[in-house]
mmCIF file of C-alpha atoms in Angstrom:
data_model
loop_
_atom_site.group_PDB
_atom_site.id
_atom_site.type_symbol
_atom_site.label_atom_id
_atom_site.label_comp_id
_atom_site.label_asym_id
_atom_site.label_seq_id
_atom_site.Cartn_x
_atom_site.Cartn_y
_atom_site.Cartn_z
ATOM 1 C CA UNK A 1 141.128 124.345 240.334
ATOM 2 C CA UNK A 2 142.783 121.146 239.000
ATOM 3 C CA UNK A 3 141.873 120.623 235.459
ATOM 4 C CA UNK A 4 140.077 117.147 234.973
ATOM 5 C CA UNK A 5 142.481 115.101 232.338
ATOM 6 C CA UNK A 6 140.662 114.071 229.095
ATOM 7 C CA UNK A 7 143.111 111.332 227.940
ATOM 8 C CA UNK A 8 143.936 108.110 229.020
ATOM 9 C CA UNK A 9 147.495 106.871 229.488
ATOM 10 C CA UNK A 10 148.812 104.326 226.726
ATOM 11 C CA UNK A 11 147.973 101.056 226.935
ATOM 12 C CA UNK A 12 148.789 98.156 225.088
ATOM 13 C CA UNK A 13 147.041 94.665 223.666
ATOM 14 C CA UNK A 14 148.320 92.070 222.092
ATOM 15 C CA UNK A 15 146.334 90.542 219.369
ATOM 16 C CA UNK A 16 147.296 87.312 217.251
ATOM 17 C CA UNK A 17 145.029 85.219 215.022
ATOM 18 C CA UNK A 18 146.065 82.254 212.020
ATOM 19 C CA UNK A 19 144.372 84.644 209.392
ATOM 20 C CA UNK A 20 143.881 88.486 208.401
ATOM 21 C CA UNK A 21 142.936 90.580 206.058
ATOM 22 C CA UNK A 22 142.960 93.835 206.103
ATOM 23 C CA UNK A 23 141.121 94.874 202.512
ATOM 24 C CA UNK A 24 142.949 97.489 200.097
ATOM 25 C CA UNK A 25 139.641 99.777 199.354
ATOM 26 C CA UNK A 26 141.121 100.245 195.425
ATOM 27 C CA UNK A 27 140.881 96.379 195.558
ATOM 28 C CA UNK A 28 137.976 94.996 197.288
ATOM 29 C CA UNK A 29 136.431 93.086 195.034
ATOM 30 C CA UNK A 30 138.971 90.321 194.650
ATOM 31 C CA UNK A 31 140.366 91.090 198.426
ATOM 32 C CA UNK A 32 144.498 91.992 198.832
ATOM 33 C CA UNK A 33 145.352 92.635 201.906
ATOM 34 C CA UNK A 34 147.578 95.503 203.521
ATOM 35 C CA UNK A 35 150.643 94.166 204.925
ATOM 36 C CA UNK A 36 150.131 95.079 208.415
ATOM 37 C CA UNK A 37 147.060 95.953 210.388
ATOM 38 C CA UNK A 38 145.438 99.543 209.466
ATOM 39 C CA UNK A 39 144.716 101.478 212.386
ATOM 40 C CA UNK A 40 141.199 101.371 211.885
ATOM 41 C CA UNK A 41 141.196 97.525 212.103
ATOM 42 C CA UNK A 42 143.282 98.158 215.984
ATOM 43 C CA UNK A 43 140.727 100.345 216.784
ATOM 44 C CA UNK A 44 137.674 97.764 215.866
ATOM 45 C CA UNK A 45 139.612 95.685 218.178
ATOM 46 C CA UNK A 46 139.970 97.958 220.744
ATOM 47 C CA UNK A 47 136.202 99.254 220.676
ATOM 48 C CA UNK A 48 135.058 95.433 220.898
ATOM 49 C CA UNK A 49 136.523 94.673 224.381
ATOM 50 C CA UNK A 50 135.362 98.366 225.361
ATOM 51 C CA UNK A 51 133.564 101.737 223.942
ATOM 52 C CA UNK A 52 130.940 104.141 225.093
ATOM 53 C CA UNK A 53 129.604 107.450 223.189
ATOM 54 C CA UNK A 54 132.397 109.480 225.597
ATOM 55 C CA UNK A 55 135.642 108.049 224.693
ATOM 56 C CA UNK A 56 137.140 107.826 221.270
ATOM 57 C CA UNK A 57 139.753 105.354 220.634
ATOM 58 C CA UNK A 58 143.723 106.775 219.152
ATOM 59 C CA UNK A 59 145.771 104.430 218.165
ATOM 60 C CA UNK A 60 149.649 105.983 218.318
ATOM 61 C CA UNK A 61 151.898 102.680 217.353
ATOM 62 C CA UNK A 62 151.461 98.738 215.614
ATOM 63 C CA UNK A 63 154.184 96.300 216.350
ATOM 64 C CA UNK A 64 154.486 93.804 214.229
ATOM 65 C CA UNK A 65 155.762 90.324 216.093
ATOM 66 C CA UNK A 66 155.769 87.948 213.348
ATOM 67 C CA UNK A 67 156.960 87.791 209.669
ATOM 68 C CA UNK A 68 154.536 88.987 207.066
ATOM 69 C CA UNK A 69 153.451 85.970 205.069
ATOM 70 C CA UNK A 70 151.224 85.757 202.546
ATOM 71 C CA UNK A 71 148.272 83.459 201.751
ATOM 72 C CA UNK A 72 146.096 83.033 198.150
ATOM 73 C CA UNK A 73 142.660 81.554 198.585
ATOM 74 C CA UNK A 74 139.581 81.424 196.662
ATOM 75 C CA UNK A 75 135.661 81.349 198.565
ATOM 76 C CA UNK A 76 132.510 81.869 197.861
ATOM 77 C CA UNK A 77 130.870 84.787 198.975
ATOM 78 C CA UNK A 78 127.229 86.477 198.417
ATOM 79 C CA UNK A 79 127.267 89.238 195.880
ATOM 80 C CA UNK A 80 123.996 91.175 197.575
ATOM 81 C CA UNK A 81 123.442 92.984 200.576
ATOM 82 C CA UNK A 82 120.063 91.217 202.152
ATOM 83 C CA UNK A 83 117.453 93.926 203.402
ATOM 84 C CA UNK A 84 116.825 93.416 206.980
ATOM 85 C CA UNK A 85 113.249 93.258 205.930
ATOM 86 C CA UNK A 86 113.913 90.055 203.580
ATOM 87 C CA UNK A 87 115.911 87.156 203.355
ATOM 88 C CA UNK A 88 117.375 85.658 200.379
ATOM 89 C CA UNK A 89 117.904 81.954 199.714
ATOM 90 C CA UNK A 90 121.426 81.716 198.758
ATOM 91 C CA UNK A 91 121.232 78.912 196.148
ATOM 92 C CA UNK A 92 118.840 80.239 194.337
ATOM 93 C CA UNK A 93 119.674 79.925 190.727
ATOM 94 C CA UNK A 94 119.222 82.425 187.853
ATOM 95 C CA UNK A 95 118.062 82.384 184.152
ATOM 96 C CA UNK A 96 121.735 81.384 182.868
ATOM 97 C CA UNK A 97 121.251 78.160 185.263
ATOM 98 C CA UNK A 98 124.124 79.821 187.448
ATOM 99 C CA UNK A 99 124.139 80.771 191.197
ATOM 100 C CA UNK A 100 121.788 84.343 191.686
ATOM 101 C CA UNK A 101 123.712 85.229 194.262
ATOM 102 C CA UNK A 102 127.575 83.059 194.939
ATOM 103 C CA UNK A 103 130.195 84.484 193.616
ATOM 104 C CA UNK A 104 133.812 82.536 193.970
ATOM 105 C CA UNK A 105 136.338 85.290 194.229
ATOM 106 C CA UNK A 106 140.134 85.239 195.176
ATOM 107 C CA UNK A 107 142.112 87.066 197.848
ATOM 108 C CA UNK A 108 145.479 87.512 199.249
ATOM 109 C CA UNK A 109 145.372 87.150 203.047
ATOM 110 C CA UNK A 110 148.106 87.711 205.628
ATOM 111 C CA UNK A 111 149.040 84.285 207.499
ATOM 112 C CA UNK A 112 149.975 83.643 211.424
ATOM 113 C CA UNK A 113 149.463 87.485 212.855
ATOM 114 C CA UNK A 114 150.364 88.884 215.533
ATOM 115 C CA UNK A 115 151.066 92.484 216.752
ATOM 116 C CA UNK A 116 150.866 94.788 219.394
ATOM 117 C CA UNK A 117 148.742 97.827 219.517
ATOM 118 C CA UNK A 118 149.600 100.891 221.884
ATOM 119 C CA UNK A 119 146.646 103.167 222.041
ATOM 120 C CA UNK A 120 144.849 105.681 224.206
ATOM 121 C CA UNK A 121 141.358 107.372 224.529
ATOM 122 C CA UNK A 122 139.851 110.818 224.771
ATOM 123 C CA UNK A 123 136.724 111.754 226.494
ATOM 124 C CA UNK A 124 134.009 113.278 223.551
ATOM 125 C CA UNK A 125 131.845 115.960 224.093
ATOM 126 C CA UNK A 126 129.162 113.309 224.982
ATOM 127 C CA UNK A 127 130.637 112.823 228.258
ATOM 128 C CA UNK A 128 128.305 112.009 231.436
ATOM 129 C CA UNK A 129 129.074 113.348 235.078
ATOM 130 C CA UNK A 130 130.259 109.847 236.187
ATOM 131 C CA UNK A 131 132.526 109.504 232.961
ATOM 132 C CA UNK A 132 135.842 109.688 233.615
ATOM 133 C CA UNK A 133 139.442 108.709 232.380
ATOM 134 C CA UNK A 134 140.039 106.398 235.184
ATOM 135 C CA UNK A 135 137.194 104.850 235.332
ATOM 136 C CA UNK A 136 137.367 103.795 231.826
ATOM 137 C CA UNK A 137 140.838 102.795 231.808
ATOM 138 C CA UNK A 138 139.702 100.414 234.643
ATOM 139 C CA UNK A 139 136.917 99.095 232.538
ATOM 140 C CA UNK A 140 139.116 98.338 229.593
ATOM 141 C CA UNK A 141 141.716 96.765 231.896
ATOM 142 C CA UNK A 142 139.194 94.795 233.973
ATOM 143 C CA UNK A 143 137.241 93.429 230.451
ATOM 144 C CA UNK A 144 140.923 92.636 228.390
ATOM 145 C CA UNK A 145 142.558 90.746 231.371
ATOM 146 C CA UNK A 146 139.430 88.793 231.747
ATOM 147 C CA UNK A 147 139.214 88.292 228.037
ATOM 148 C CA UNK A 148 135.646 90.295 227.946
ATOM 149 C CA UNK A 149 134.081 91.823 224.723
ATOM 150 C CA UNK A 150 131.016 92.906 223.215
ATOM 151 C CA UNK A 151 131.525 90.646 220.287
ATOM 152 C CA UNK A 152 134.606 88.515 219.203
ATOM 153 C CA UNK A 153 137.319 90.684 217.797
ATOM 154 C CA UNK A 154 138.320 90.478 214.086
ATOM 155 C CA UNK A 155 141.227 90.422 211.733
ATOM 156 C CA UNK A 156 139.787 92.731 208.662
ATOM 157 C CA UNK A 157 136.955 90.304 208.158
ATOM 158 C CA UNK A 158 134.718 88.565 210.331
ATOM 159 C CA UNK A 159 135.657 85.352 209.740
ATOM 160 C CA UNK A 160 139.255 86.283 210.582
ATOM 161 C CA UNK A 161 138.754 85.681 214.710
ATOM 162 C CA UNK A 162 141.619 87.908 217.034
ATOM 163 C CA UNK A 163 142.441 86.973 220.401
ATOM 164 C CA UNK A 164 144.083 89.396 222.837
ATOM 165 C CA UNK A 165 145.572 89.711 225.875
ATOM 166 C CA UNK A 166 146.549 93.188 227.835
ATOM 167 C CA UNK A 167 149.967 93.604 228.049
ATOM 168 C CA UNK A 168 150.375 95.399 231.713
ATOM 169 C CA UNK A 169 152.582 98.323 232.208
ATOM 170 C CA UNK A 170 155.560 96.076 234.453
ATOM 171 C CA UNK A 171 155.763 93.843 231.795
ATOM 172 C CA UNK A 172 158.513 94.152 228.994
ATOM 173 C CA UNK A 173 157.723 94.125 225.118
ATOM 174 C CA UNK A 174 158.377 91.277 223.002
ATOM 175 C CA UNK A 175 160.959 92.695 220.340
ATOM 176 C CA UNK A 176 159.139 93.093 216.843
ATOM 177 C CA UNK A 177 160.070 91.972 213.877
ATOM 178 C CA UNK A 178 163.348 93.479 212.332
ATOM 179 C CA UNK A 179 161.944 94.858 209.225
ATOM 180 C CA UNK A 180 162.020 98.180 206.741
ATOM 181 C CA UNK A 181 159.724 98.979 204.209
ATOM 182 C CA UNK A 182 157.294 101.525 203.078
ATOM 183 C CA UNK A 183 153.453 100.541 203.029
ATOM 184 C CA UNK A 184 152.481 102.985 200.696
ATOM 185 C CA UNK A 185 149.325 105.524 201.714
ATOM 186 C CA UNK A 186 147.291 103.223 204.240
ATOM 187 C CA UNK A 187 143.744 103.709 205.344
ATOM 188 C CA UNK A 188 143.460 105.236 208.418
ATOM 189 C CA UNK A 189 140.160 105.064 209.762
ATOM 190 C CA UNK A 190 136.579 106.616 207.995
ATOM 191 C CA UNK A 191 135.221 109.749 209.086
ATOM 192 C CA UNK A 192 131.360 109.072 209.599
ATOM 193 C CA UNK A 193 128.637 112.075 208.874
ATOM 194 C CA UNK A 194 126.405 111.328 211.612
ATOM 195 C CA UNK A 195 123.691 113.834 210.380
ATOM 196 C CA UNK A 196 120.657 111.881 211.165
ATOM 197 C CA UNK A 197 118.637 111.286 207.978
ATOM 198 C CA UNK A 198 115.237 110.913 207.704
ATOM 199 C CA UNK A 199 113.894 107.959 209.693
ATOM 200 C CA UNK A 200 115.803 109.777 212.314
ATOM 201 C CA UNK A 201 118.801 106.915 212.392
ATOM 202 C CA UNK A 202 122.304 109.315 213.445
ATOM 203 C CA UNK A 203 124.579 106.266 211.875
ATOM 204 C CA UNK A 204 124.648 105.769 208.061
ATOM 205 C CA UNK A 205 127.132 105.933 205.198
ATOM 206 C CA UNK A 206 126.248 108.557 202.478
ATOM 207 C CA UNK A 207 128.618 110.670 200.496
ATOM 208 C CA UNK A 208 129.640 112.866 202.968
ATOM 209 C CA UNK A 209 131.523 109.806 204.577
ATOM 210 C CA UNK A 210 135.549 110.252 204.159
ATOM 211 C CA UNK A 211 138.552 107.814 204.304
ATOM 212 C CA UNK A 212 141.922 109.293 205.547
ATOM 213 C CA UNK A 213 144.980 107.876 204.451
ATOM 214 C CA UNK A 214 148.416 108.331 205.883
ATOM 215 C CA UNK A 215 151.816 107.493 204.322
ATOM 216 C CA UNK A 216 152.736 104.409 206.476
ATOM 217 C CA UNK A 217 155.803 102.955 207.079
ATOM 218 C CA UNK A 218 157.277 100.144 209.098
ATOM 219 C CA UNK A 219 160.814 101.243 210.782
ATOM 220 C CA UNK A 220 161.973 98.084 212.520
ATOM 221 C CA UNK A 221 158.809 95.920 212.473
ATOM 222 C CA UNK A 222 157.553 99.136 214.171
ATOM 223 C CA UNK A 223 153.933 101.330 212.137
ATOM 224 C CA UNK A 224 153.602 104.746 213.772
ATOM 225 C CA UNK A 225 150.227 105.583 213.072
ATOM 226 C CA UNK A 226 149.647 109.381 213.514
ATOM 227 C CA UNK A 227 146.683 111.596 215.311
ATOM 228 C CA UNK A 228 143.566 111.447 212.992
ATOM 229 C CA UNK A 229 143.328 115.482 212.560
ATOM 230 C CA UNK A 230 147.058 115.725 211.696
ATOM 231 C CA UNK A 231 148.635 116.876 208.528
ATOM 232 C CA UNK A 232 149.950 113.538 207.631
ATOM 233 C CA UNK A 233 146.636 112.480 207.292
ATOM 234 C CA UNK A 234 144.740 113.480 203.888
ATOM 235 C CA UNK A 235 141.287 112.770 202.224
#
């Protein structure tokens, strides 16, 4: 009996934008950027043009097509997390007579991005009897060529807008950018406890939520970003 596969062949997107930033976690209050895009922020991408509960998106390679330039600005952003159930007024002022809730912070963004992600799926145990490979992969082709997503793909941040466009099989890769240097342990992606808690909700971050860094590198403008249950990749 032939064995039904339970990967997709690579495929690869290009993704460019003027901004990015990809936030160091040992830095995230005043924002400083990675210096190339963390896997995790190719597979938000990725999951944005297509995802369903039975594939999971593995990202194997990030080419980097443009030099890595740096940006400093300073915004204003809202120190509180609003509750769903209630809205805050965002110039509200305090008892010191200064904003309640602005805060003007500084950041180090990247500046004119663009790269090229080569990634592939595998099917999840929460696969359906019409899931398969092929039909996703025709789905993901179908949705990037036609520029299709379930909301606009980011940079890091929101406000850091991607756009993308599949790069087909027949057609050759723009050369990246001829650079060395090491990147120091990178974030890799988060690995989510999706024990429901108890309003019954399967998605929520407790402590029991990891982050997995890998030592990354970038050999000829080229980040080879390896398999999330590897040994290169630590807690």
């Amino acid at each position: 009996m032939e064995e039904i596969p339970k990967r997709s062949r690579t495929m690869r997107l290009r993704a460019w934008g003027p901004n990015a930033c990809f936030t160091r976690p040992e830095m995230k209050v005043e924002r400083v950027s990675y210096d190339v895009m963390t896997p995790s922020a190719a597979r938000g991408i990725l999951e944005a043009i297509h995802w369903k509960p039975a594939i999971r998106w593995q990202v194997e390679r990030i080419d980097v097509l443009k030099p890595i330039r740096w940006e400093s600005v300073r915004r204003n952003e809202i120190g509180h997390v609003m509750a769903a159930s209630k809205g805050i007024f965002i110039d509200d002022i305090g008892n010191d007579g200064k904003p309640k809730y602005r805060l003007q912070r500084a950041g180090l963004l990247l500046r004119d991005v663009d790269y090229i992600v080569h990634a592939h799926f595998e099917m999840t145990d929460q696969v359906g009897t019409e899931d398969t490979v092929v039909k996703h992969e025709q789905m993901f082709w179908r949705r990037a060529e036609k520029g299709q997503a379930f909301h606009r793909p980011y940079f890091g941040c929101r406000e850091f807008a991607a756009d993308f466009a599949l790069v087909p099989d027949a057609q050759a890769l723009p050369e990246p950018v001829n650079e060395n240097r090491e990147l120091g342990y990178m974030l890799h992606d988060i690995c989510h406890d999706n024990t429901p808690n108890e309003s019954g909700s399967p998605h929520f971050c407790n402590e029991k939520c990891q982050p997995r860094f890998f030592k990354a590198a970038l050999k000829g403008g080229r980040l080879k970003v390896p398999p999330l249950n590897s040994r290169e990749v630590r807690a």
